[in-house]
mmCIF file of C-alpha atoms in Angstrom:
data_model
loop_
_atom_site.group_PDB
_atom_site.id
_atom_site.type_symbol
_atom_site.label_atom_id
_atom_site.label_comp_id
_atom_site.label_asym_id
_atom_site.label_seq_id
_atom_site.Cartn_x
_atom_site.Cartn_y
_atom_site.Cartn_z
ATOM 1 C CA MET A 426 10.837 9.039 15.335
ATOM 2 C CA LEU A 427 9.659 6.055 13.344
ATOM 3 C CA LEU A 428 10.370 5.589 9.641
ATOM 4 C CA ALA A 429 7.953 3.311 7.778
ATOM 5 C CA ILE A 430 8.992 2.052 4.335
ATOM 6 C CA ASP A 431 6.522 0.327 2.019
ATOM 7 C CA ILE A 432 8.198 -1.152 -1.071
ATOM 8 C CA GLY A 433 5.567 -1.644 -3.754
ATOM 9 C CA ASN A 434 5.798 -2.807 -7.342
ATOM 10 C CA SER A 435 5.608 0.752 -8.701
ATOM 11 C CA ASN A 436 6.724 3.008 -5.844
ATOM 12 C CA VAL A 437 8.579 2.947 -2.550
ATOM 13 C CA VAL A 438 6.451 4.996 -0.150
ATOM 14 C CA CYS A 439 7.936 6.289 3.098
ATOM 15 C CA GLY A 440 6.459 8.032 6.109
ATOM 16 C CA LEU A 441 8.203 9.634 9.056
ATOM 17 C CA SER A 442 6.179 9.594 12.269
ATOM 18 C CA SER A 443 6.907 11.885 15.195
ATOM 19 C CA ASN A 444 4.843 11.623 18.397
ATOM 20 C CA ASN A 445 2.575 9.171 16.581
ATOM 21 C CA HIS A 446 1.720 11.684 13.830
ATOM 22 C CA TRP A 447 2.990 11.698 10.246
ATOM 23 C CA ALA A 448 5.491 14.527 9.932
ATOM 24 C CA GLU A 449 6.791 13.750 6.432
ATOM 25 C CA GLN A 450 5.944 11.509 3.502
ATOM 26 C CA PHE A 451 7.810 10.889 0.259
ATOM 27 C CA ARG A 452 7.835 8.347 -2.552
ATOM 28 C CA ILE A 453 10.358 7.213 -5.134
ATOM 29 C CA HIS A 454 10.079 4.894 -8.119
ATOM 30 C CA THR A 455 10.728 1.230 -7.424
ATOM 31 C CA VAL A 456 13.940 0.196 -9.197
ATOM 32 C CA ALA A 457 14.747 -3.430 -8.463
ATOM 33 C CA ASN A 458 18.410 -3.328 -9.507
ATOM 34 C CA LYS A 459 19.515 -0.339 -7.427
ATOM 35 C CA THR A 460 22.255 -1.022 -4.874
ATOM 36 C CA SER A 461 22.218 -0.232 -1.163
ATOM 37 C CA ASP A 462 24.724 2.589 -1.806
ATOM 38 C CA GLU A 463 22.397 4.195 -4.343
ATOM 39 C CA TYR A 464 19.463 3.985 -1.959
ATOM 40 C CA GLU A 465 21.604 5.435 0.814
ATOM 41 C CA VAL A 466 22.329 8.512 -1.329
ATOM 42 C CA ILE A 467 18.628 8.893 -2.165
ATOM 43 C CA TYR A 468 17.422 8.585 1.431
ATOM 44 C CA ARG A 469 20.181 10.758 2.850
ATOM 45 C CA THR A 470 19.311 13.472 0.311
ATOM 46 C CA LEU A 471 15.550 13.250 0.898
ATOM 47 C CA LEU A 472 15.874 13.392 4.683
ATOM 48 C CA SER A 473 18.514 16.132 4.605
ATOM 49 C CA SER A 474 16.334 18.301 2.353
ATOM 50 C CA ARG A 475 13.641 18.082 5.025
ATOM 51 C CA ASN A 476 16.111 18.920 7.820
ATOM 52 C CA ILE A 477 15.614 15.538 9.466
ATOM 53 C CA ASP A 478 18.285 14.536 11.987
ATOM 54 C CA LEU A 479 19.114 10.900 11.196
ATOM 55 C CA LYS A 480 19.961 10.236 14.847
ATOM 56 C CA LYS A 481 16.368 10.971 15.870
ATOM 57 C CA ILE A 482 15.059 8.040 13.806
ATOM 58 C CA ASP A 483 15.114 5.249 16.371
ATOM 59 C CA ARG A 484 12.811 2.748 14.621
ATOM 60 C CA VAL A 485 12.500 1.610 11.021
ATOM 61 C CA VAL A 486 9.707 -0.697 9.837
ATOM 62 C CA LEU A 487 9.920 -2.283 6.396
ATOM 63 C CA SER A 488 7.348 -3.972 4.173
ATOM 64 C CA SER A 489 8.171 -5.219 0.690
ATOM 65 C CA VAL A 490 6.311 -7.041 -2.078
ATOM 66 C CA VAL A 491 9.520 -6.947 -4.149
ATOM 67 C CA PRO A 492 11.748 -9.633 -2.571
ATOM 68 C CA SER A 493 14.891 -8.561 -4.441
ATOM 69 C CA LEU A 494 14.807 -5.152 -2.753
ATOM 70 C CA ILE A 495 14.697 -6.337 0.850
ATOM 71 C CA PHE A 496 18.468 -6.897 1.051
ATOM 72 C CA PRO A 497 19.660 -3.561 -0.445
ATOM 73 C CA ILE A 498 17.105 -1.537 1.546
ATOM 74 C CA ARG A 499 18.039 -3.369 4.755
ATOM 75 C CA GLU A 500 21.723 -2.692 4.088
ATOM 76 C CA MET A 501 20.909 0.966 3.454
ATOM 77 C CA ILE A 502 19.085 1.158 6.802
ATOM 78 C CA ARG A 503 22.035 -0.432 8.602
ATOM 79 C CA LYS A 504 24.465 2.080 7.100
ATOM 80 C CA LEU A 505 22.329 5.186 7.421
ATOM 81 C CA PHE A 506 20.557 4.632 10.752
ATOM 82 C CA LYS A 507 22.931 2.177 12.473
ATOM 83 C CA GLN A 508 20.101 -0.216 13.315
ATOM 84 C CA GLU A 509 18.233 -3.292 12.131
ATOM 85 C CA PRO A 510 14.805 -2.659 10.619
ATOM 86 C CA LEU A 511 11.711 -4.535 11.730
ATOM 87 C CA ILE A 512 10.808 -6.451 8.561
ATOM 88 C CA LEU A 513 7.165 -7.426 8.261
ATOM 89 C CA GLY A 514 6.879 -11.074 7.269
ATOM 90 C CA PRO A 515 5.367 -14.460 8.133
ATOM 91 C CA GLU A 516 7.441 -14.861 11.304
ATOM 92 C CA LEU A 517 5.654 -11.816 12.812
ATOM 93 C CA TYR A 518 2.118 -12.703 11.729
ATOM 94 C CA PRO A 519 1.250 -14.967 14.719
ATOM 95 C CA ARG A 520 1.921 -12.026 17.051
ATOM 96 C CA LEU A 521 -0.324 -9.539 15.218
ATOM 97 C CA GLN A 522 -3.902 -8.708 16.185
ATOM 98 C CA ILE A 523 -5.288 -10.248 13.011
ATOM 99 C CA GLY A 524 -5.552 -13.914 12.068
ATOM 100 C CA ILE A 525 -3.815 -14.925 8.828
ATOM 101 C CA ARG A 526 -4.382 -18.371 7.336
ATOM 102 C CA ASN A 527 -1.802 -18.654 4.540
ATOM 103 C CA HIS A 528 1.257 -16.857 5.906
ATOM 104 C CA TYR A 529 3.358 -17.242 2.767
ATOM 105 C CA GLU A 530 0.661 -16.348 0.227
ATOM 106 C CA ILE A 531 -0.323 -12.831 1.238
ATOM 107 C CA GLY A 532 1.499 -9.592 0.517
ATOM 108 C CA THR A 533 2.920 -7.731 3.490
ATOM 109 C CA ASP A 534 1.234 -4.536 2.276
ATOM 110 C CA LEU A 535 -2.153 -6.242 2.570
ATOM 111 C CA VAL A 536 -1.286 -7.393 6.082
ATOM 112 C CA ALA A 537 -0.362 -3.824 7.055
ATOM 113 C CA ASN A 538 -3.628 -2.579 5.515
ATOM 114 C CA ALA A 539 -5.611 -5.147 7.491
ATOM 115 C CA VAL A 540 -3.895 -4.235 10.768
ATOM 116 C CA ALA A 541 -4.618 -0.524 10.254
ATOM 117 C CA ALA A 542 -8.249 -0.965 9.195
ATOM 118 C CA HIS A 543 -9.029 -3.427 12.005
ATOM 119 C CA ASN A 544 -7.427 -1.061 14.493
ATOM 120 C CA LYS A 545 -9.480 1.965 13.337
ATOM 121 C CA TYR A 546 -12.875 0.563 12.345
ATOM 122 C CA SER A 547 -15.183 -1.705 14.330
ATOM 123 C CA GLY A 548 -17.019 -4.574 12.693
ATOM 124 C CA ASN A 549 -16.183 -6.253 9.406
ATOM 125 C CA CYS A 550 -13.892 -4.438 6.949
ATOM 126 C CA ILE A 551 -13.153 -4.698 3.245
ATOM 127 C CA ILE A 552 -9.984 -2.872 2.212
ATOM 128 C CA VAL A 553 -9.844 -1.903 -1.462
ATOM 129 C CA ASP A 554 -6.295 -0.999 -2.516
ATOM 130 C CA PHE A 555 -5.949 0.676 -5.922
ATOM 131 C CA GLY A 556 -2.316 -0.064 -6.746
ATOM 132 C CA THR A 557 -0.353 -1.932 -9.402
ATOM 133 C CA ALA A 558 -2.792 -4.694 -8.531
ATOM 134 C CA LEU A 559 -6.353 -3.971 -7.417
ATOM 135 C CA THR A 560 -6.915 -5.907 -4.193
ATOM 136 C CA PHE A 561 -9.868 -6.533 -1.897
ATOM 137 C CA THR A 562 -8.937 -7.749 1.602
ATOM 138 C CA ALA A 563 -11.734 -9.043 3.832
ATOM 139 C CA VAL A 564 -11.268 -8.804 7.607
ATOM 140 C CA LYS A 565 -13.885 -10.026 10.097
ATOM 141 C CA GLU A 566 -14.848 -8.141 13.245
ATOM 142 C CA ASN A 567 -12.736 -10.537 15.356
ATOM 143 C CA GLY A 568 -9.627 -9.799 13.262
ATOM 144 C CA ASP A 569 -9.746 -12.957 11.152
ATOM 145 C CA LEU A 570 -8.435 -12.170 7.661
ATOM 146 C CA LEU A 571 -10.806 -14.210 5.495
ATOM 147 C CA GLY A 572 -8.986 -13.776 2.198
ATOM 148 C CA VAL A 573 -8.239 -11.558 -0.769
ATOM 149 C CA SER A 574 -9.516 -10.877 -4.292
ATOM 150 C CA ILE A 575 -6.972 -9.661 -6.860
ATOM 151 C CA ALA A 576 -7.430 -8.010 -10.262
ATOM 152 C CA PRO A 577 -5.038 -6.071 -12.495
ATOM 153 C CA GLY A 578 -4.694 -2.464 -11.384
ATOM 154 C CA LEU A 579 -6.042 0.318 -13.577
ATOM 155 C CA LYS A 580 -2.610 1.382 -14.875
ATOM 156 C CA THR A 581 -1.648 -2.262 -15.344
ATOM 157 C CA ALA A 582 -4.738 -2.824 -17.489
ATOM 158 C CA VAL A 583 -4.095 0.304 -19.589
ATOM 159 C CA GLY A 584 -0.418 -0.613 -19.975
ATOM 160 C CA SER A 585 -1.303 -4.118 -21.087
ATOM 161 C CA LEU A 586 -3.669 -2.770 -23.749
ATOM 162 C CA SER A 587 -0.971 -0.453 -25.047
ATOM 163 C CA GLN A 588 1.706 -3.174 -25.101
ATOM 164 C CA LYS A 589 -0.440 -5.897 -26.645
ATOM 165 C CA THR A 590 -2.113 -3.860 -29.383
ATOM 166 C CA ALA A 591 -0.699 -1.958 -32.332
ATOM 167 C CA GLN A 592 -2.847 1.180 -32.231
ATOM 168 C CA LEU A 593 -4.090 1.689 -28.656
ATOM 169 C CA PRO A 594 -2.031 4.273 -26.725
ATOM 170 C CA ASN A 595 -1.118 4.435 -23.051
ATOM 171 C CA ILE A 596 -3.588 7.046 -21.776
ATOM 172 C CA GLU A 597 -4.152 9.170 -18.702
ATOM 173 C CA LEU A 598 -6.665 7.706 -16.281
ATOM 174 C CA SER A 599 -9.657 9.937 -15.673
ATOM 175 C CA VAL A 600 -13.434 9.694 -15.774
ATOM 176 C CA PRO A 601 -14.691 10.001 -19.382
ATOM 177 C CA PRO A 602 -17.748 12.083 -20.337
ATOM 178 C CA SER A 603 -19.702 9.036 -21.521
ATOM 179 C CA CYS A 604 -19.838 5.256 -21.363
ATOM 180 C CA VAL A 605 -19.452 5.313 -25.145
ATOM 181 C CA GLY A 606 -16.225 7.000 -26.209
ATOM 182 C CA GLN A 607 -16.195 9.252 -29.282
ATOM 183 C CA ASN A 608 -12.412 8.940 -29.637
ATOM 184 C CA THR A 609 -9.729 6.422 -28.688
ATOM 185 C CA VAL A 610 -8.796 8.041 -25.378
ATOM 186 C CA HIS A 611 -12.390 8.290 -24.164
ATOM 187 C CA ALA A 612 -13.118 4.769 -25.407
ATOM 188 C CA ILE A 613 -10.282 3.313 -23.304
ATOM 189 C CA GLN A 614 -11.225 5.459 -20.294
ATOM 190 C CA ALA A 615 -14.811 4.241 -20.575
ATOM 191 C CA GLY A 616 -13.775 0.610 -20.709
ATOM 192 C CA ILE A 617 -11.189 0.813 -17.928
ATOM 193 C CA VAL A 618 -12.411 3.481 -15.494
ATOM 194 C CA LEU A 619 -16.158 2.921 -15.830
ATOM 195 C CA GLY A 620 -15.657 -0.808 -16.298
ATOM 196 C CA TYR A 621 -13.662 -0.966 -13.070
ATOM 197 C CA LYS A 622 -16.459 0.888 -11.278
ATOM 198 C CA GLY A 623 -18.682 -2.086 -12.099
ATOM 199 C CA LEU A 624 -15.959 -4.553 -11.104
ATOM 200 C CA VAL A 625 -15.371 -2.874 -7.737
ATOM 201 C CA GLU A 626 -19.034 -2.478 -6.825
ATOM 202 C CA SER A 627 -19.907 -6.019 -7.931
ATOM 203 C CA LEU A 628 -17.095 -7.604 -5.917
ATOM 204 C CA LEU A 629 -17.944 -5.507 -2.863
ATOM 205 C CA THR A 630 -21.561 -6.675 -3.047
ATOM 206 C CA GLY A 631 -20.473 -10.305 -3.268
ATOM 207 C CA ILE A 632 -17.889 -10.075 -0.469
ATOM 208 C CA LYS A 633 -20.354 -8.317 1.852
ATOM 209 C CA LYS A 634 -22.848 -11.160 1.359
ATOM 210 C CA GLU A 635 -20.201 -13.709 2.322
ATOM 211 C CA MET A 636 -19.058 -11.760 5.385
ATOM 212 C CA GLU A 637 -22.521 -11.127 6.887
ATOM 213 C CA GLY A 638 -23.197 -8.243 9.240
ATOM 214 C CA LYS A 639 -22.298 -4.560 9.031
ATOM 215 C CA THR A 640 -19.229 -4.090 6.827
ATOM 216 C CA THR A 641 -17.093 -0.979 6.382
ATOM 217 C CA VAL A 642 -15.383 -0.316 3.051
ATOM 218 C CA VAL A 643 -11.954 1.299 3.367
ATOM 219 C CA ILE A 644 -10.257 2.593 0.215
ATOM 220 C CA THR A 645 -6.551 3.263 -0.245
ATOM 221 C CA GLY A 646 -3.847 3.173 -2.902
ATOM 222 C CA GLY A 647 -2.244 5.595 -5.316
ATOM 223 C CA LEU A 648 -5.062 5.368 -7.895
ATOM 224 C CA ALA A 649 -7.944 5.679 -5.445
ATOM 225 C CA ASN A 650 -8.548 9.324 -6.400
ATOM 226 C CA VAL A 651 -9.424 8.277 -9.950
ATOM 227 C CA MET A 652 -12.252 6.032 -8.756
ATOM 228 C CA LEU A 653 -13.565 7.728 -5.613
ATOM 229 C CA PRO A 654 -15.736 10.324 -7.412
ATOM 230 C CA ILE A 655 -17.737 7.655 -9.271
ATOM 231 C CA LEU A 656 -18.114 4.874 -6.701
ATOM 232 C CA ASP A 657 -21.664 4.615 -5.368
ATOM 233 C CA CYS A 658 -20.809 2.594 -2.257
ATOM 234 C CA GLU A 659 -20.292 4.242 1.125
ATOM 235 C CA ASN A 660 -16.587 4.210 1.936
ATOM 236 C CA TYR A 661 -13.773 5.759 3.957
ATOM 237 C CA HIS A 662 -10.684 6.998 2.144
ATOM 238 C CA GLU A 663 -7.426 6.269 3.992
ATOM 239 C CA PRO A 664 -4.487 7.310 1.769
ATOM 240 C CA MET A 665 -1.921 6.469 4.502
ATOM 241 C CA LEU A 666 -3.432 3.097 5.425
ATOM 242 C CA THR A 667 -0.403 0.900 4.655
ATOM 243 C CA LEU A 668 1.978 3.220 6.491
ATOM 244 C CA ASP A 669 -0.510 3.450 9.373
ATOM 245 C CA GLY A 670 -0.418 -0.336 9.660
ATOM 246 C CA LEU A 671 3.374 -0.381 9.632
ATOM 247 C CA LYS A 672 3.418 2.287 12.343
ATOM 248 C CA ILE A 673 1.047 0.246 14.523
ATOM 249 C CA ILE A 674 3.218 -2.859 14.032
ATOM 250 C CA GLY A 675 6.394 -0.865 14.724
ATOM 251 C CA ASN A 676 4.954 0.469 17.968
ATOM 252 C CA GLN A 677 3.761 -3.008 18.973
ATOM 253 C CA PHE A 678 7.234 -4.518 18.655
ATOM 254 C CA HIS A 679 9.166 -1.519 19.976
ATOM 255 C CA LYS A 680 11.168 -2.460 23.043
#
């Protein structure tokens, strides 16, 4: 079995693949100051509760956008699985099936997304990832990763409003009944959720013009479900996209 671990700014998302199919998935909060021993207890407990035999996990692939967590998670993997993880990073990029221009300026999660989308969809792709940051990754038909657009994620924007103002609360993200809120919660939802609909659709229109040719929009990320019902663009929802990319990379480098 293959264990894929995606360390994000908000959550650590893990998938366990057996016979090339996802058998289990779980997520925990990202805590940057946890030790390898603490993570070992967490992972041992999570896997044991699912009756997973640790000895059957013969490959571990790791992606992290939180540099401080790479060492403790790698140490946890060494202790728990008695092996070295495959860590996605710039040294692997030249051997992937996508072309990356600035190896040290792109998040490994975006690279995994690009690998998965390029592997599944023909033609040009734009991957929209609704996470802590909202990202748009443009990949050409030949696998060339053209670049990325980045905006604050929906929760990041709401959290910033709450932190920087005296009277605006941190609210639940959902589609409001109107573009003009009749109370504080609906007013913030209108500005953030409906405002981000305009942001997403406008950027997609602009990126498609620059890419030329048929372009597929692939949507992923933990907050995608908030936006999917109101987006007018044709798209494909791939909730496991990052883990899919890590699995493809893990299989590529498996000896």
